[in-house]
């Protein structure tokens, strides 16, 4: 049996005709930037998240970057970021000229260790970015208590957590602002690059929209050193189609993850620890295995695709070599990066495929 790590056809085939219809509507309109399709999706996605405003942008990295810029965060400022994250979160901080300050991961959630945030705050700190990694929500209410004590902004990196819930509220409506990516493999993915910012702050939303349109509220009158980062009409129209399916897709992801948690029984693996309060949407199902390469090779022989999120910690990346001496501060992040293996989990995965993955993992001897 062949099971790819990701198969987007399982979600696209059932809605292919509607996707084609929406594409044709945009094509026939001959309006491809900042039109009605984008406005419609922004309204729909804001409502879905429970936020008042949504601004479509070019990608998830831009979404974080323009939030920071709109808050006036830049050179001389510090922003707290989890050490266990994709590099885009940290790059956004660097792009505005601020300094990323890393905090190690929590051993249970793999998200930022909230108990270590306060000790990382200095008089230069301006914001805390929380990353809902793998689709698991950070306890933003606990983070906000710390942020409020020091007058800091809380920014959600929700690139992997579309529809995830914390205490009855969805990501995108937990912090001061949230950044989303619609990269094709996300829980809500476009058919190309795309992203969005959600917030309840009208002034922030207006400024972000201007920044992303060359820094202009009106044509040829530029108030900011802006950029060109906009969600185009085609991607917005397709995302509106897919947004209607998101809840069902997330429920399917959670059902598959529940089977994995209940039926994978092998002491060689550490499985995600989930409790009843988690609003996890399982963008990724991460298991930890000490000899990762041997497991990957074994699963490949079985026809099961895998991925790794993420093999090299930020301080060991060449782009951030100035941080490498601090790697000793991030032992949990280093452990996760060394041992994490992602196994197939996506809507449309058939029961026989799920059972095959479970059996293969249970038969693994190391």
Coordinates of C-alpha atoms in Angstrom, one line a residue:
X1 CA 0.0 0.0 0.0
X2 CA 1.2 3.5 -0.9
X3 CA 0.2 6.3 1.4
X4 CA 1.7 9.7 0.6
X5 CA 2.5 12.1 3.5
X6 CA 0.0 14.6 2.0
X7 CA -2.6 14.1 -0.8
X8 CA -4.5 17.3 -1.6
X9 CA -6.7 15.5 -4.2
X10 CA -8.7 14.0 -1.3
X11 CA -10.1 17.4 -0.4
X12 CA -10.1 19.0 -3.9
X13 CA -11.8 16.3 -5.9
X14 CA -15.2 16.6 -4.2
X15 CA -15.3 20.4 -4.7
X16 CA -13.4 20.6 -8.0
X17 CA -16.4 21.8 -10.0
X18 CA -17.2 24.6 -7.6
X19 CA -13.5 25.7 -7.5
X20 CA -13.6 25.8 -11.3
X21 CA -16.8 27.8 -11.3
X22 CA -15.3 30.4 -8.9
X23 CA -12.2 30.7 -10.9
X24 CA -14.2 31.3 -14.0
X25 CA -16.3 33.9 -12.3
X26 CA -13.1 35.8 -11.4
X27 CA -11.7 35.4 -14.9
X28 CA -14.9 36.7 -16.4
X29 CA -14.9 39.7 -14.1
X30 CA -11.5 40.8 -15.3
X31 CA -10.8 42.2 -11.8
X32 CA -8.0 40.4 -10.1
X33 CA -6.7 42.5 -7.2
X34 CA -8.8 44.1 -4.4
X35 CA -12.1 43.2 -5.7
X36 CA -15.4 41.7 -4.4
X37 CA -14.0 38.1 -4.0
X38 CA -11.4 39.3 -1.6
X39 CA -13.8 41.5 0.4
X40 CA -16.2 38.6 0.6
X41 CA -13.6 36.2 1.9
X42 CA -12.2 38.7 4.4
X43 CA -15.7 39.2 5.8
X44 CA -16.3 35.4 6.0
X45 CA -13.0 34.6 7.6
X46 CA -13.3 37.4 10.2
X47 CA -16.7 36.1 11.1
X48 CA -15.4 32.5 11.3
X49 CA -12.6 33.5 13.6
X50 CA -14.9 35.7 15.7
X51 CA -12.9 38.8 14.9
X52 CA -14.1 42.1 13.7
X53 CA -11.6 42.6 10.9
X54 CA -9.6 40.6 8.4
X55 CA -7.1 41.8 5.9
X56 CA -5.9 39.5 3.1
X57 CA -2.1 39.5 2.5
X58 CA 0.3 37.8 0.2
X59 CA 1.5 35.0 2.6
X60 CA 1.8 34.1 6.3
X61 CA 5.3 35.6 6.7
X62 CA 4.0 39.0 5.5
X63 CA 1.1 38.7 7.8
X64 CA 3.4 38.6 10.9
X65 CA 5.7 41.2 9.5
X66 CA 3.0 43.8 8.8
X67 CA 1.4 43.4 12.2
X68 CA 4.8 44.2 13.8
X69 CA 5.3 47.2 11.4
X70 CA 1.8 48.5 12.1
X71 CA 2.5 48.4 15.8
X72 CA 5.6 50.5 15.2
X73 CA 7.9 47.7 16.4
X74 CA 11.4 48.0 14.9
X75 CA 15.1 48.7 15.6
X76 CA 16.0 48.5 19.2
X77 CA 12.9 46.5 20.2
X78 CA 12.7 42.9 21.2
X79 CA 10.0 40.4 20.5
X80 CA 9.6 37.1 22.3
X81 CA 9.2 34.1 20.0
X82 CA 9.1 30.4 20.7
X83 CA 12.3 28.6 19.9
X84 CA 10.4 25.6 18.4
X85 CA 8.8 27.1 15.3
X86 CA 9.3 27.4 11.6
X87 CA 11.8 30.1 10.7
X88 CA 9.2 32.4 9.2
X89 CA 8.1 33.5 12.7
X90 CA 11.6 34.7 13.5
X91 CA 12.3 36.2 10.1
X92 CA 9.3 38.5 10.4
X93 CA 10.8 40.0 13.6
X94 CA 14.2 40.4 11.8
X95 CA 12.6 42.0 8.8
X96 CA 11.3 45.0 10.9
X97 CA 14.7 45.4 12.5
X98 CA 13.7 44.1 15.9
X99 CA 15.5 41.4 17.8
X100 CA 13.9 37.9 18.3
X101 CA 14.2 36.6 21.8
X102 CA 13.7 32.8 21.9
X103 CA 11.9 30.9 24.7
X104 CA 12.1 27.1 24.9
X105 CA 9.2 24.7 24.3
X106 CA 6.9 23.0 26.8
X107 CA 7.6 19.3 26.9
X108 CA 3.9 18.4 26.8
X109 CA 2.5 20.8 24.2
X110 CA 5.7 21.5 22.1
X111 CA 4.5 25.1 22.1
X112 CA 6.1 28.0 23.9
X113 CA 6.8 27.3 27.6
X114 CA 4.6 30.0 29.2
X115 CA 6.4 29.6 32.6
X116 CA 9.6 30.9 31.0
X117 CA 8.2 33.9 29.2
X118 CA 8.4 36.4 32.0
X119 CA 12.1 35.9 32.6
X120 CA 12.8 36.7 28.9
X121 CA 11.1 40.1 29.2
X122 CA 13.3 43.3 29.3
X123 CA 12.6 47.0 29.0
X124 CA 13.1 46.5 25.2
X125 CA 10.3 43.9 24.9
X126 CA 7.3 45.1 22.8
X127 CA 5.4 41.9 22.0
X128 CA 5.0 38.2 22.5
X129 CA 4.4 36.0 19.4
X130 CA 2.6 32.7 20.3
X131 CA 2.7 30.0 17.7
X132 CA -0.1 27.5 17.7
X133 CA 2.3 24.8 16.5
X134 CA 1.0 21.7 14.7
X135 CA -2.5 23.0 15.2
X136 CA -2.4 23.0 19.0
X137 CA -3.6 26.1 20.7
X138 CA -1.4 28.0 23.2
X139 CA -3.1 29.1 26.4
X140 CA -3.3 32.7 25.2
X141 CA -5.2 33.8 28.3
X142 CA -2.2 32.8 30.5
X143 CA 0.1 34.6 28.1
X144 CA -2.1 37.7 28.1
X145 CA -1.9 38.0 31.9
X146 CA 1.9 38.3 31.5
X147 CA 1.6 40.7 28.6
X148 CA -0.8 42.9 30.4
X149 CA 1.5 43.2 33.4
X150 CA 4.2 44.6 31.1
X151 CA 2.1 46.4 28.5
X152 CA 3.0 44.1 25.7
X153 CA 1.1 43.0 22.5
X154 CA 0.2 39.4 22.0
X155 CA 0.4 38.3 18.4
X156 CA -0.8 34.9 17.3
X157 CA 1.0 32.9 14.6
X158 CA -2.0 30.8 13.5
X159 CA -0.5 29.5 10.3
X160 CA -1.1 25.9 11.4
X161 CA -4.2 26.4 13.4
X162 CA -7.2 27.5 11.3
X163 CA -10.3 26.7 13.4
X164 CA -8.5 25.6 16.6
X165 CA -10.3 26.6 19.8
X166 CA -9.2 27.8 23.2
X167 CA -11.9 28.2 25.9
X168 CA -14.7 28.6 23.3
X169 CA -12.8 31.2 21.1
X170 CA -11.1 30.4 17.8
X171 CA -7.6 31.3 16.9
X172 CA -7.5 34.7 15.2
X173 CA -9.5 36.1 18.1
X174 CA -7.3 35.3 21.1
X175 CA -4.6 37.9 20.9
X176 CA -4.3 41.5 19.8
X177 CA -3.8 40.4 16.2
X178 CA -3.3 37.1 14.4
X179 CA -1.4 36.0 11.3
X180 CA -2.6 33.2 9.1
X181 CA -1.0 31.4 6.2
X182 CA -3.0 29.8 3.4
X183 CA -0.1 27.8 1.9
X184 CA -1.7 24.9 0.0
X185 CA -1.0 22.2 2.6
X186 CA -2.6 24.1 5.6
X187 CA -5.9 23.1 7.1
X188 CA -7.3 26.0 5.0
X189 CA -5.1 26.3 2.0
X190 CA -5.2 28.3 -1.2
X191 CA -4.1 27.0 -4.6
X192 CA -1.0 29.1 -4.2
X193 CA 0.4 31.5 -1.6
X194 CA -1.9 33.6 0.5
X195 CA -2.3 34.9 4.0
X196 CA -4.4 37.1 6.3
X197 CA -4.4 39.2 9.5
X198 CA -7.3 39.2 11.9
X199 CA -7.9 41.7 14.7
X200 CA -10.6 43.6 16.6
X201 CA -8.6 46.8 16.3
X202 CA -9.9 48.9 13.4
X203 CA -7.0 51.3 13.3
X204 CA -4.6 48.4 13.2
X205 CA -6.5 46.8 10.4
X206 CA -6.7 50.0 8.4
X207 CA -2.9 50.6 8.8
X208 CA -2.1 47.1 7.8
X209 CA -4.2 47.4 4.6
X210 CA -2.4 50.6 3.8
X211 CA 1.0 49.1 4.5
X212 CA 0.3 46.2 2.2
X213 CA -0.8 48.6 -0.6
X214 CA 2.5 50.4 -0.9
X215 CA 1.9 52.3 2.3
X216 CA -1.1 54.2 0.9
X217 CA -4.6 54.9 2.1
X218 CA -5.3 56.5 -1.2
X219 CA -3.7 56.0 -4.6
X220 CA -0.3 57.9 -5.0
X221 CA -0.5 59.3 -1.4
X222 CA 1.9 57.2 0.7
X223 CA 1.9 57.5 4.4
X224 CA 4.1 54.5 5.2
X225 CA 7.2 52.8 3.8
X226 CA 4.9 50.0 2.7
X227 CA 5.0 46.9 0.5
X228 CA 2.9 45.1 -2.1
X229 CA 1.3 42.1 -0.2
X230 CA -2.3 41.4 -1.1
X231 CA -4.5 38.3 -1.3
X232 CA -5.5 38.1 -5.0
X233 CA -9.1 37.6 -6.2
X234 CA -8.5 34.1 -7.5
X235 CA -7.1 32.8 -4.2
X236 CA -9.8 34.6 -2.2
X237 CA -12.6 33.1 -4.3
X238 CA -11.2 29.6 -3.9
X239 CA -10.7 30.1 -0.2
X240 CA -14.4 31.0 0.2
X241 CA -15.3 27.7 -1.3
X242 CA -12.9 25.8 1.0
X243 CA -13.8 27.7 4.1
X244 CA -17.3 26.1 4.0
X245 CA -15.5 22.7 4.3
X246 CA -13.0 23.6 7.1
X247 CA -15.0 22.5 10.1
X248 CA -15.7 19.1 8.5
X249 CA -12.1 18.7 7.5
X250 CA -10.9 19.6 11.0
X251 CA -13.3 17.1 12.6
X252 CA -11.9 14.4 10.3
X253 CA -8.4 15.3 11.3
X254 CA -9.3 15.1 15.0
X255 CA -11.0 11.7 14.5
X256 CA -7.9 10.3 12.8
X257 CA -5.6 11.7 15.5
X258 CA -7.8 10.1 18.2
X259 CA -7.4 6.7 16.5
X260 CA -3.7 7.2 16.4
X261 CA -3.6 8.1 20.1
X262 CA -5.7 5.2 21.1
X263 CA -4.3 2.5 18.9
X264 CA -0.6 3.2 18.5
X265 CA 1.0 1.2 21.3
X266 CA 4.7 1.2 21.0
X267 CA 7.1 2.3 23.7
X268 CA 9.6 3.5 21.1
X269 CA 7.3 6.5 20.4
X270 CA 6.1 9.5 22.3
X271 CA 2.7 10.5 21.0
X272 CA 1.0 13.9 21.4
X273 CA -0.4 14.4 24.8
X274 CA -4.0 15.7 24.5
X275 CA -6.5 16.5 27.2
X276 CA -10.2 17.1 26.9
X277 CA -9.8 20.9 26.9
X278 CA -7.6 21.0 23.8
X279 CA -9.0 22.5 20.7
X280 CA -6.3 20.9 18.6
X281 CA -6.9 20.7 14.8
X282 CA -4.0 18.5 14.0
X283 CA -2.4 20.3 11.0
X284 CA 0.4 17.8 11.8
X285 CA 0.6 14.6 13.9
X286 CA 4.0 14.7 15.5
X287 CA 5.5 11.7 17.2
X288 CA 8.9 11.5 18.7
X289 CA 11.3 8.7 18.0
X290 CA 15.0 8.6 19.2
X291 CA 16.3 7.0 15.9
X292 CA 14.3 9.1 13.5
X293 CA 16.1 8.1 10.3
X294 CA 15.6 4.4 11.0
X295 CA 11.9 4.9 11.5
X296 CA 11.6 7.1 8.3
X297 CA 13.4 4.4 6.3
X298 CA 11.2 1.7 7.8
X299 CA 8.0 3.6 6.9
X300 CA 9.3 4.3 3.4
X301 CA 9.7 0.6 2.9
X302 CA 6.1 0.1 4.0
X303 CA 5.0 2.8 1.4
X304 CA 4.2 5.3 4.1
X305 CA 5.3 8.9 3.5
X306 CA 6.7 11.1 6.4
X307 CA 7.9 14.6 7.0
X308 CA 9.9 16.3 9.7
X309 CA 8.9 19.6 11.5
X310 CA 11.5 20.9 12.0
X311 CA 15.0 19.2 11.9
X312 CA 17.2 22.2 12.6
X313 CA 16.5 24.6 15.6
X314 CA 16.5 28.3 14.8
X315 CA 19.8 29.0 16.6
X316 CA 21.6 26.3 14.5
X317 CA 20.4 27.8 11.3
X318 CA 23.1 29.7 9.3
X319 CA 20.8 32.7 9.2
X320 CA 20.9 33.0 13.0
X321 CA 24.4 31.7 13.8
X322 CA 24.8 34.5 16.3
X323 CA 22.3 32.6 18.5
X324 CA 24.0 29.3 18.4
X325 CA 25.9 29.9 21.7
X326 CA 22.5 30.1 23.4
X327 CA 21.4 26.7 22.2
X328 CA 21.9 25.3 25.7
X329 CA 18.8 27.4 26.8
X330 CA 16.5 25.3 24.6
X331 CA 16.9 21.7 25.5
X332 CA 13.3 20.7 24.9
X333 CA 13.3 22.4 21.5
X334 CA 16.5 20.6 20.6
X335 CA 15.0 17.3 21.7
X336 CA 11.9 17.9 19.5
X337 CA 13.9 18.9 16.5
X338 CA 16.1 15.8 16.8
X339 CA 13.3 13.3 17.3
X340 CA 10.1 14.6 15.6
X341 CA 8.5 12.6 12.7
X342 CA 5.2 13.6 11.1
X343 CA 3.0 10.8 9.8
X344 CA 0.2 11.1 7.3
X345 CA -3.0 12.8 8.6
X346 CA -5.4 14.6 6.3
X347 CA -9.0 14.6 5.3
X348 CA -9.9 11.8 3.0
X349 CA -7.4 9.3 4.5
X350 CA -9.3 6.0 4.3
X351 CA -9.9 3.7 7.2
X352 CA -7.8 0.9 5.7
X353 CA -4.9 3.4 5.3
X354 CA -5.3 4.6 8.9
X355 CA -5.2 1.0 10.1
X356 CA -2.2 0.2 7.9
X357 CA -0.3 3.1 9.4
X358 CA -1.2 2.1 13.0
X359 CA -0.2 -1.6 12.3
X360 CA 3.1 -0.5 10.8
X361 CA 4.0 1.7 13.7
X362 CA 3.0 -1.0 16.2
X363 CA 5.2 -3.6 14.4
X364 CA 8.2 -1.3 14.4
X365 CA 11.1 -2.8 16.4
X366 CA 13.6 0.0 16.1

